[in-house]
mmCIF file of C-alpha atoms in Angstrom:
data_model
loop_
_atom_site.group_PDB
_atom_site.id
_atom_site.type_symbol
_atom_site.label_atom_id
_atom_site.label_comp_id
_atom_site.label_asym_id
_atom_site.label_seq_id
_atom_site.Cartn_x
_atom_site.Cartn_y
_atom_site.Cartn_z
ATOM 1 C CA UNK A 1 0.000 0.000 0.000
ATOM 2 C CA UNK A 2 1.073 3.268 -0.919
ATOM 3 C CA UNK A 3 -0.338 6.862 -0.080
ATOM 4 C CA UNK A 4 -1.003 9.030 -2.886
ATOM 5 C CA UNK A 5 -1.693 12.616 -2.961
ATOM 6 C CA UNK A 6 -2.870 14.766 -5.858
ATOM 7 C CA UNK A 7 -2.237 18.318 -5.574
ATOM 8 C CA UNK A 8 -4.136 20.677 -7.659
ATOM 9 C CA UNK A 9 -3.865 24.835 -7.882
ATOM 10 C CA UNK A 10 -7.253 24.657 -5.234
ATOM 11 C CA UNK A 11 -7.200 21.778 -3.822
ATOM 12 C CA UNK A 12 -6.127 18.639 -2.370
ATOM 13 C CA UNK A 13 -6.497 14.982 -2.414
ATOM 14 C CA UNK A 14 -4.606 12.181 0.055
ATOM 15 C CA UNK A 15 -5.185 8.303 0.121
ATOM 16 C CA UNK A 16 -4.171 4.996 0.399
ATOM 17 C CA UNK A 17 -4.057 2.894 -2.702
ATOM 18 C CA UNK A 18 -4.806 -0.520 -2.540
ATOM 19 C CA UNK A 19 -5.488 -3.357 -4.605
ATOM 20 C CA UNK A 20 -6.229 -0.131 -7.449
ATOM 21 C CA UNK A 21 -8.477 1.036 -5.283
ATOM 22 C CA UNK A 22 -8.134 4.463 -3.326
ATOM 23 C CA UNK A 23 -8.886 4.150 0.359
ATOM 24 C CA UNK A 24 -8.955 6.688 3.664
ATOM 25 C CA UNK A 25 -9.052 9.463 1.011
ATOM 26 C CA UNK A 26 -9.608 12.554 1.826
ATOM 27 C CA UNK A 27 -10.035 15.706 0.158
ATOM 28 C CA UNK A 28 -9.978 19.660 0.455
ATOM 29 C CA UNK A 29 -9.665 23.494 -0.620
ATOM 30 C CA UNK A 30 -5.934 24.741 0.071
ATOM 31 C CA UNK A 31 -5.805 27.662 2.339
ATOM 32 C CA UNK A 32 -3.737 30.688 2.152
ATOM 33 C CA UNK A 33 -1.644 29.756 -1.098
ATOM 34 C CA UNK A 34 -0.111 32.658 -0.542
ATOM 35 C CA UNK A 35 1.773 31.449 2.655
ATOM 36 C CA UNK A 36 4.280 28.576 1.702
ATOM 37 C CA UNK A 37 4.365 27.341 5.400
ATOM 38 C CA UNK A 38 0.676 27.252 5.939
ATOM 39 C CA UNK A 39 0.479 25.193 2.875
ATOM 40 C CA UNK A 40 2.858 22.615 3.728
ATOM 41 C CA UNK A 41 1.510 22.511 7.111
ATOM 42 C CA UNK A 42 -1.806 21.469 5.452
ATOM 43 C CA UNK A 43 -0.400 18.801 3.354
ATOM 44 C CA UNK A 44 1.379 17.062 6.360
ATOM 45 C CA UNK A 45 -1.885 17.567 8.265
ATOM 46 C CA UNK A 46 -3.457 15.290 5.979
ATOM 47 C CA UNK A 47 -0.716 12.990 5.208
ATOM 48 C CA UNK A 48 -0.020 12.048 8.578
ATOM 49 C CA UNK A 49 -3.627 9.667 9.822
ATOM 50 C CA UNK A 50 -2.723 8.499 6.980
ATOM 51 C CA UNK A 51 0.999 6.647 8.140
ATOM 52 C CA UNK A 52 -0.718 4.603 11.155
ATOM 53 C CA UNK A 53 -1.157 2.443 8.369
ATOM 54 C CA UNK A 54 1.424 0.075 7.180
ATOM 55 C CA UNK A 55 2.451 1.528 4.260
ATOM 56 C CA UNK A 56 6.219 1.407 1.799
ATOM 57 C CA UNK A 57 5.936 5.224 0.838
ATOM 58 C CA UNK A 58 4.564 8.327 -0.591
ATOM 59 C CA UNK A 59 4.076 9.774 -4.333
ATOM 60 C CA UNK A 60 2.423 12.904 -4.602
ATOM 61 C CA UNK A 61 1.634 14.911 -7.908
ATOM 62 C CA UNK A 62 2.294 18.646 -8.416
ATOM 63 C CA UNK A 63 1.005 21.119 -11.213
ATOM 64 C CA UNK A 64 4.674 22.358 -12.258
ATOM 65 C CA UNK A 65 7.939 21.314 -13.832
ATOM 66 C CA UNK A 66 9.391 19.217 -10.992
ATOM 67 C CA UNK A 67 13.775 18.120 -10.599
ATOM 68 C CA UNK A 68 12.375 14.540 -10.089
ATOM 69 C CA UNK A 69 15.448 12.882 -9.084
ATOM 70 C CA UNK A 70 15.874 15.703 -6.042
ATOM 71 C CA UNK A 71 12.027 15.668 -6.028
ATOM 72 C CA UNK A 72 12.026 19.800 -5.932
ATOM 73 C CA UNK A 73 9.209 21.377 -7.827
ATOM 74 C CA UNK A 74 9.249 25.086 -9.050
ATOM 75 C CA UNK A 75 6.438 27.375 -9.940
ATOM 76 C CA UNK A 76 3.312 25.100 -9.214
ATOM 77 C CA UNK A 77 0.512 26.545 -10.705
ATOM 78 C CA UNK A 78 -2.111 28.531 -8.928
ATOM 79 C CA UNK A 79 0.322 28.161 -5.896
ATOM 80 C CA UNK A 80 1.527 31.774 -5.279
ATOM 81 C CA UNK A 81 3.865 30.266 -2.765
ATOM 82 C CA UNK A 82 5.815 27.390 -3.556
ATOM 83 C CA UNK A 83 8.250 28.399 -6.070
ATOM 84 C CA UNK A 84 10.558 26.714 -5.496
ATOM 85 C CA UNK A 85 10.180 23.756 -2.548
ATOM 86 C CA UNK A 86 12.482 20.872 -1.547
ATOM 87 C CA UNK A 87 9.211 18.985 -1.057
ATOM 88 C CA UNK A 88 10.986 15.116 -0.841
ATOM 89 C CA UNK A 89 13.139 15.877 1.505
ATOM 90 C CA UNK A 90 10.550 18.059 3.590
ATOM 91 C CA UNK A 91 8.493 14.924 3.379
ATOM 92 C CA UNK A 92 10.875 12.312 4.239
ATOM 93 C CA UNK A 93 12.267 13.874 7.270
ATOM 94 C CA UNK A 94 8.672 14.523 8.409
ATOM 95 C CA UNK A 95 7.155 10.974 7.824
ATOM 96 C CA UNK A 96 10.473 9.090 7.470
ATOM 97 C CA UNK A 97 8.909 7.226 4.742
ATOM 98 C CA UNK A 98 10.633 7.651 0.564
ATOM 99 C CA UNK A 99 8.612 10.463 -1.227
ATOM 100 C CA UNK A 100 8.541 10.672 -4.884
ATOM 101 C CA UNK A 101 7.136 13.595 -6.945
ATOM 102 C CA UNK A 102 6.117 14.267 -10.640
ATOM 103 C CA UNK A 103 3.724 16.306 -12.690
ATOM 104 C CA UNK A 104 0.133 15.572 -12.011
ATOM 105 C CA UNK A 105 -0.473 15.071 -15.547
ATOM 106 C CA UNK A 106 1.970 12.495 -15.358
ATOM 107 C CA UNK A 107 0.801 11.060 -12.895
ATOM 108 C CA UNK A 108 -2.406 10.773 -14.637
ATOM 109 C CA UNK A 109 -1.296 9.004 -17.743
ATOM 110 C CA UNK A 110 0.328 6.483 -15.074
ATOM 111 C CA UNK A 111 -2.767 5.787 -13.063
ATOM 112 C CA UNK A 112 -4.401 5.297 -16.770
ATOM 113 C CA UNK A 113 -1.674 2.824 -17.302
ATOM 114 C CA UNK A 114 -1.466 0.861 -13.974
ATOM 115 C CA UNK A 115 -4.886 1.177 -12.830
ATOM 116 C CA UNK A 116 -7.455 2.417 -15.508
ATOM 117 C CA UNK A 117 -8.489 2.481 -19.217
ATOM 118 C CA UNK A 118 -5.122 1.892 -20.706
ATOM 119 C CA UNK A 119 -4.042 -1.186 -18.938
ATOM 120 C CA UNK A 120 -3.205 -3.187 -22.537
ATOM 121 C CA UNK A 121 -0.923 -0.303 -23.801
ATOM 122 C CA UNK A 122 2.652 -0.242 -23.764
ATOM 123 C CA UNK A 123 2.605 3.036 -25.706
ATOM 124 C CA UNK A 124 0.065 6.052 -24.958
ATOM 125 C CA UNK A 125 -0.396 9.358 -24.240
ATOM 126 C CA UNK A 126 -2.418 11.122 -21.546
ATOM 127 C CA UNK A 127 -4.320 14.470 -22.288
ATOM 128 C CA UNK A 128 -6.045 16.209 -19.614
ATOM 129 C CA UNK A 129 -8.109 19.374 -20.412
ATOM 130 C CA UNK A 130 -9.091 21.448 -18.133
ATOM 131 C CA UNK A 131 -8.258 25.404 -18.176
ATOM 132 C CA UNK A 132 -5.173 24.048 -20.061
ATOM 133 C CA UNK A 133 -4.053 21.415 -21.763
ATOM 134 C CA UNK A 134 -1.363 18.707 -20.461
ATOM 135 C CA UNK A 135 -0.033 15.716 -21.563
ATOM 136 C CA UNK A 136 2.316 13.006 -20.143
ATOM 137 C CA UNK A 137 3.658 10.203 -21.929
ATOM 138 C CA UNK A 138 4.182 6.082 -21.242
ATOM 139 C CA UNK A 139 6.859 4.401 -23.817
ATOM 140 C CA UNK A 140 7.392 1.114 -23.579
ATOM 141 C CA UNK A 141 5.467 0.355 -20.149
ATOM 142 C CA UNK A 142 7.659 3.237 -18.660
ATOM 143 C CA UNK A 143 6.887 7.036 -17.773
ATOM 144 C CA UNK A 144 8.882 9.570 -19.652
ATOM 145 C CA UNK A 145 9.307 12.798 -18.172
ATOM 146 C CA UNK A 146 11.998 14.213 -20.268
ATOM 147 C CA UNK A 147 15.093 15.484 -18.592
ATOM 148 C CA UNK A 148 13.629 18.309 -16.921
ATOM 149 C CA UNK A 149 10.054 16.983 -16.623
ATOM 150 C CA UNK A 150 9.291 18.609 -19.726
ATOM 151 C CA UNK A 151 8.153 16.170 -21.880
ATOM 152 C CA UNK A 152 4.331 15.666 -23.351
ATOM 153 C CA UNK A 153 3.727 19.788 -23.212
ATOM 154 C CA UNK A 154 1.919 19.144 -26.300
ATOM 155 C CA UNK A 155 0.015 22.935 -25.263
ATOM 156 C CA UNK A 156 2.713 24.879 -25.212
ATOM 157 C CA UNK A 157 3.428 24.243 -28.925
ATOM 158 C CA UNK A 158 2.938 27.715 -30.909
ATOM 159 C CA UNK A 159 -0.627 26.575 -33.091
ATOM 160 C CA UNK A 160 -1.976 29.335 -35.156
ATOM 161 C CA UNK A 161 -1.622 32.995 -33.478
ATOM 162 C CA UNK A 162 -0.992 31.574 -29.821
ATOM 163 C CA UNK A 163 -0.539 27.627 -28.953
ATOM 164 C CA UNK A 164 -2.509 24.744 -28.512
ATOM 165 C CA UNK A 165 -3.444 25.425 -25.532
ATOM 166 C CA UNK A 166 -4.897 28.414 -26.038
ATOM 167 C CA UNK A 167 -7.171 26.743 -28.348
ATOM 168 C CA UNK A 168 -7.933 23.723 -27.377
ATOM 169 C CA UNK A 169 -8.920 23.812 -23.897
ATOM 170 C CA UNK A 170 -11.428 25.416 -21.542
ATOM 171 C CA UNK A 171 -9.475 28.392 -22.283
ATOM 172 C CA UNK A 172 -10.884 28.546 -25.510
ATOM 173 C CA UNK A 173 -14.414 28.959 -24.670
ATOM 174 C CA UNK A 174 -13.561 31.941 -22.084
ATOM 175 C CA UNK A 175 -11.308 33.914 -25.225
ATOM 176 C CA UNK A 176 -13.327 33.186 -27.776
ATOM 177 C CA UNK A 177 -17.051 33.068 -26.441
ATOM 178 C CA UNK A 178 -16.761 34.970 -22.966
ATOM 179 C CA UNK A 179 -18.072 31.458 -21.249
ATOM 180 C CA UNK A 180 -16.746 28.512 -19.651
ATOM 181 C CA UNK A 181 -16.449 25.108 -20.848
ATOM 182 C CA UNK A 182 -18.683 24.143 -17.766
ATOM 183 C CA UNK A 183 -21.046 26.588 -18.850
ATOM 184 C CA UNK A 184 -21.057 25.637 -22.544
ATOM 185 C CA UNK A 185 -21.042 21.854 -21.879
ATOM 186 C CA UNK A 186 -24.323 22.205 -19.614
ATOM 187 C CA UNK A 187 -26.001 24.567 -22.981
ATOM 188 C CA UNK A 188 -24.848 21.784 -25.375
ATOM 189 C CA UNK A 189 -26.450 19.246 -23.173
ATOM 190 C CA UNK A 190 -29.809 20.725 -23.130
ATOM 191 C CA UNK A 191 -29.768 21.032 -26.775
ATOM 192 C CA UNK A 192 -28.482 24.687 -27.683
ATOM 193 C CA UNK A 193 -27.483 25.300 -30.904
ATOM 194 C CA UNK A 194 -24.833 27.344 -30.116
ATOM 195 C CA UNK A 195 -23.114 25.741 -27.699
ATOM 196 C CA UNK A 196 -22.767 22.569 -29.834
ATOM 197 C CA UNK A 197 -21.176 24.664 -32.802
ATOM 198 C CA UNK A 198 -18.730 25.602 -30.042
ATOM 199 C CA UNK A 199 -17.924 21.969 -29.285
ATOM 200 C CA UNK A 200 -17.980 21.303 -33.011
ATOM 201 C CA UNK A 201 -15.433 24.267 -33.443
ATOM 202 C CA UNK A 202 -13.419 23.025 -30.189
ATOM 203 C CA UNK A 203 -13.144 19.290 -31.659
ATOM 204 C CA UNK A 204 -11.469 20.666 -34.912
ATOM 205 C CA UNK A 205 -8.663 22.322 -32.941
ATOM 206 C CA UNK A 206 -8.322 19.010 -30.364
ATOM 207 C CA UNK A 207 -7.869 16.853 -33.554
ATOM 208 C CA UNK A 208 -5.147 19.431 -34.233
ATOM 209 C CA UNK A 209 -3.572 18.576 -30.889
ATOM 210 C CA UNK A 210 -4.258 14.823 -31.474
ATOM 211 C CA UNK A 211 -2.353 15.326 -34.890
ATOM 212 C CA UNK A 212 0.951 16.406 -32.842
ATOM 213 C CA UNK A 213 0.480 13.577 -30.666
ATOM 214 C CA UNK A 214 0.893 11.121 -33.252
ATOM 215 C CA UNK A 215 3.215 13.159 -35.080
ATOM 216 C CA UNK A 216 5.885 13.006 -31.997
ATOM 217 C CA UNK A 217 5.334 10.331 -30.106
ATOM 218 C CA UNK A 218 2.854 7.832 -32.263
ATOM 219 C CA UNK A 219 1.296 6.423 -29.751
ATOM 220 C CA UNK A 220 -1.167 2.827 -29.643
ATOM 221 C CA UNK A 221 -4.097 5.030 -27.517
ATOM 222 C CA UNK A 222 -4.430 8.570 -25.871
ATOM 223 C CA UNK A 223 -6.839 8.686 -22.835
ATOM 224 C CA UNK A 224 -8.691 12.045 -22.063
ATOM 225 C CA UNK A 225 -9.177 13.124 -18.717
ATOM 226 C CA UNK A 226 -9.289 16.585 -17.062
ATOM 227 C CA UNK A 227 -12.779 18.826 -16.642
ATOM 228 C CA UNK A 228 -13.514 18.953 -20.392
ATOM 229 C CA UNK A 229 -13.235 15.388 -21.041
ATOM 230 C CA UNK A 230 -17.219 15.117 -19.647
ATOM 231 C CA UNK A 231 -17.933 16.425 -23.060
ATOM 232 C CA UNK A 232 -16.090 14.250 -25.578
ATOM 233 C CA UNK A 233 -19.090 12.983 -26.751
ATOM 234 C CA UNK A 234 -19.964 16.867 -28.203
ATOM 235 C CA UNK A 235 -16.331 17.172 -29.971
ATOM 236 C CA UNK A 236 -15.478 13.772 -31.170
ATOM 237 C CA UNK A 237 -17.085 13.871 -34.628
ATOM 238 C CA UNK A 238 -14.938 17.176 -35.905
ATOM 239 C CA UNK A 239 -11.962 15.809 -33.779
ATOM 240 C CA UNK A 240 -12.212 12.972 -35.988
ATOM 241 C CA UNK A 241 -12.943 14.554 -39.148
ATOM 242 C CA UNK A 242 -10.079 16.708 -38.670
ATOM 243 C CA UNK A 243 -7.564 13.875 -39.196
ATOM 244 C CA UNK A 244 -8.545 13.816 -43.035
ATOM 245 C CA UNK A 245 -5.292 15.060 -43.806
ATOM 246 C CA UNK A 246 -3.099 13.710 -41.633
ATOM 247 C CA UNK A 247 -0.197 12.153 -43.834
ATOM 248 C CA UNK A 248 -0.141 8.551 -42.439
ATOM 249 C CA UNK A 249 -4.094 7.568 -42.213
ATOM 250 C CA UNK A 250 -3.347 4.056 -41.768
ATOM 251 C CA UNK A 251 -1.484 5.219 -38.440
ATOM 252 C CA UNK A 252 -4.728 7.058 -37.352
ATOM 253 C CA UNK A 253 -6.824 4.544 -38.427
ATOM 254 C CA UNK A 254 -5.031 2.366 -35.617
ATOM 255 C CA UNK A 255 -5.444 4.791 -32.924
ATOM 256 C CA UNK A 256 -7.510 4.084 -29.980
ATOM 257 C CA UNK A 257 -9.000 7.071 -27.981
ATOM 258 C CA UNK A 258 -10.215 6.558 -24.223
ATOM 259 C CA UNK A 259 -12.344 8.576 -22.117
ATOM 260 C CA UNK A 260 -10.878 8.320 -18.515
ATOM 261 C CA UNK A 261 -13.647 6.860 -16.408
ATOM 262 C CA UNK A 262 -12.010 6.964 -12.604
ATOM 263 C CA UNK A 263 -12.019 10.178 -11.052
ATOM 264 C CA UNK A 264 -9.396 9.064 -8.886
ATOM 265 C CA UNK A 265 -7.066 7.931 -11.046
ATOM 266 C CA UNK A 266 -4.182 10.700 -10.852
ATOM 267 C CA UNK A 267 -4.234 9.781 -7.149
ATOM 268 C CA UNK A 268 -3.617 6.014 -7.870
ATOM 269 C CA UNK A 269 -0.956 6.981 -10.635
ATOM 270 C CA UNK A 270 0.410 9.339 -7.632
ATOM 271 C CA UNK A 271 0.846 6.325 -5.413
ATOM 272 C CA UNK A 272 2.497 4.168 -7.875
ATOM 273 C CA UNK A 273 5.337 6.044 -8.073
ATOM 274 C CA UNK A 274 6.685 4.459 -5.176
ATOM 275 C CA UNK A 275 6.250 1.450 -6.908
ATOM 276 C CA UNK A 276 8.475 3.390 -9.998
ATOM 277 C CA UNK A 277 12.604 3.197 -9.541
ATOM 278 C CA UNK A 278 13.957 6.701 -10.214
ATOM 279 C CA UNK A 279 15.764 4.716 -13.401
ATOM 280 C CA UNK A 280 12.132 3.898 -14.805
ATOM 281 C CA UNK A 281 11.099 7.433 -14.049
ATOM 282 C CA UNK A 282 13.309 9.348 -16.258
ATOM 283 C CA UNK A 283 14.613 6.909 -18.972
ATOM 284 C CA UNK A 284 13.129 4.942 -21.530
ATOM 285 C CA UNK A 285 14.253 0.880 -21.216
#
């Protein structure tokens, strides 16, 4: 059993996995982001019930770059704060158990791959859409980060005027439509016209971010997860029709595409890093 935290610009989320199941979780707002010590405070506060429990270590997921050998993470997101914190060795002397940190993304496309959807794939890539768009990346059975946990930033690739991101994630509906992609999804749902033109629009510049995907890393399956994945079903027929001129169709043709379907599954992927040697981590066997 390992404990497994997923740490999120608002909030957070601790647990035990076991057996791919999450256990003991437990889950809540982050206060005063602006105050790095109150917010570590918090995160020990909930990691601690937590190591009564006989358990080989801690992996925890972060929304920034993160030194993953030294476990240091700079700049998380939405985290005023923490710019740049020593947070495995903060942890280990606290808990005295090994700590192991990585993107949360990645840790997604790893709970996909241990735990969820994408159990039969030796070869995928994670997308998660939310207010941006994030990718990590399994090759060969093994999580590549990239040497400076850089890898998969499929939305950060200049698309168009801006990047990908910019375009295909909830971001898009706020620039382009002054609403949200919660806001849109719950129109299309009820039937407005509008708001499924938006989706239809939105799935034409996903496909585009698909397209890269396959272009760099030609993957057997991408999973979608994230807030905006609730809405695939909206998007899938112009993210689809998009890849009429993508040069190798027999390669797209072969693609699978997933729909992540456990909301907890960035917390198991979390956990399993302890599972993970810091070899497996970073390389590609």
């Amino acid at each position: 059993m390992n404990i497994g935290i997923d740490l999120g610009g608002t909030k957070i989320q601790v647990g035990i996995e076991k057996d791919g199941k999450i256990i003991h979780q437990t889950k809540a707002l982050l206060k005063e982001k602006d105050n790095l010590t109150s917010t570590l405070d918090q995160v020990k506060q909930f990691i601690r019930p937590l190591t009564k429990y006989k358990v080989d270590g801690i992996g925890i997921g972060v929304p920034s770059v993160v030194d993953v050998e030294k476990g240091v993470v700079y700049n998380v997101t939405n985290i005023p704060s923490w710019k740049k914190v020593a947070l495995k060795d903060i942890l280990e002397k606290e808990f005295d158990l090994p700590v192991f940190v990585n993107n949360d993304v990645n840790c997604f496309v790893l709970g996909e791959h241990k735990f969820g959807v994408a159990k039969d794939y030796s070869c995928l890539i994670g997308m998660s859409i939310g207010t941006g768009l994030g990718s990590g990346v399994i090759i060969r059975n093994k999580l590549y980060t990239g040497i400076n946990c850089g890898a998969g930033e499929i939305g950060l690739i200049p698309y168009k005027d801006k990047n990908i991101e910019y375009y295909a994630s909830g971001n898009f509906f706020s620039s382009f439509y002054d609403t949200t992609a919660l806001e849109a999804y719950k129109a299309a749902k009820k039937g407005d016209e509008a708001a499924l033109k938006q989706w239809r629009e939105f799935g034409y510049h996903f496909g585009s971010a698909v397209q890269v995907v396959m272009y760099t890393y030609d993957p057997q399956a991408i999973v979608i997860g994230g807030s905006v994945a609730n809405a695939f079903p909206f998007f899938k027929e112009t993210m689809e029709e998009s890849f009429s001129d993508f040069i190798y169709p027999e390669s797209i043709k072969k693609l699978k595409i997933h729909v992540s379907q456990n909301e907890n599954i960035a917390l198991l992927g979390a956990a399993a890093l302890v599972d993970l040697s810091l070899e497996h981590i970073n390389g590609v066997v």
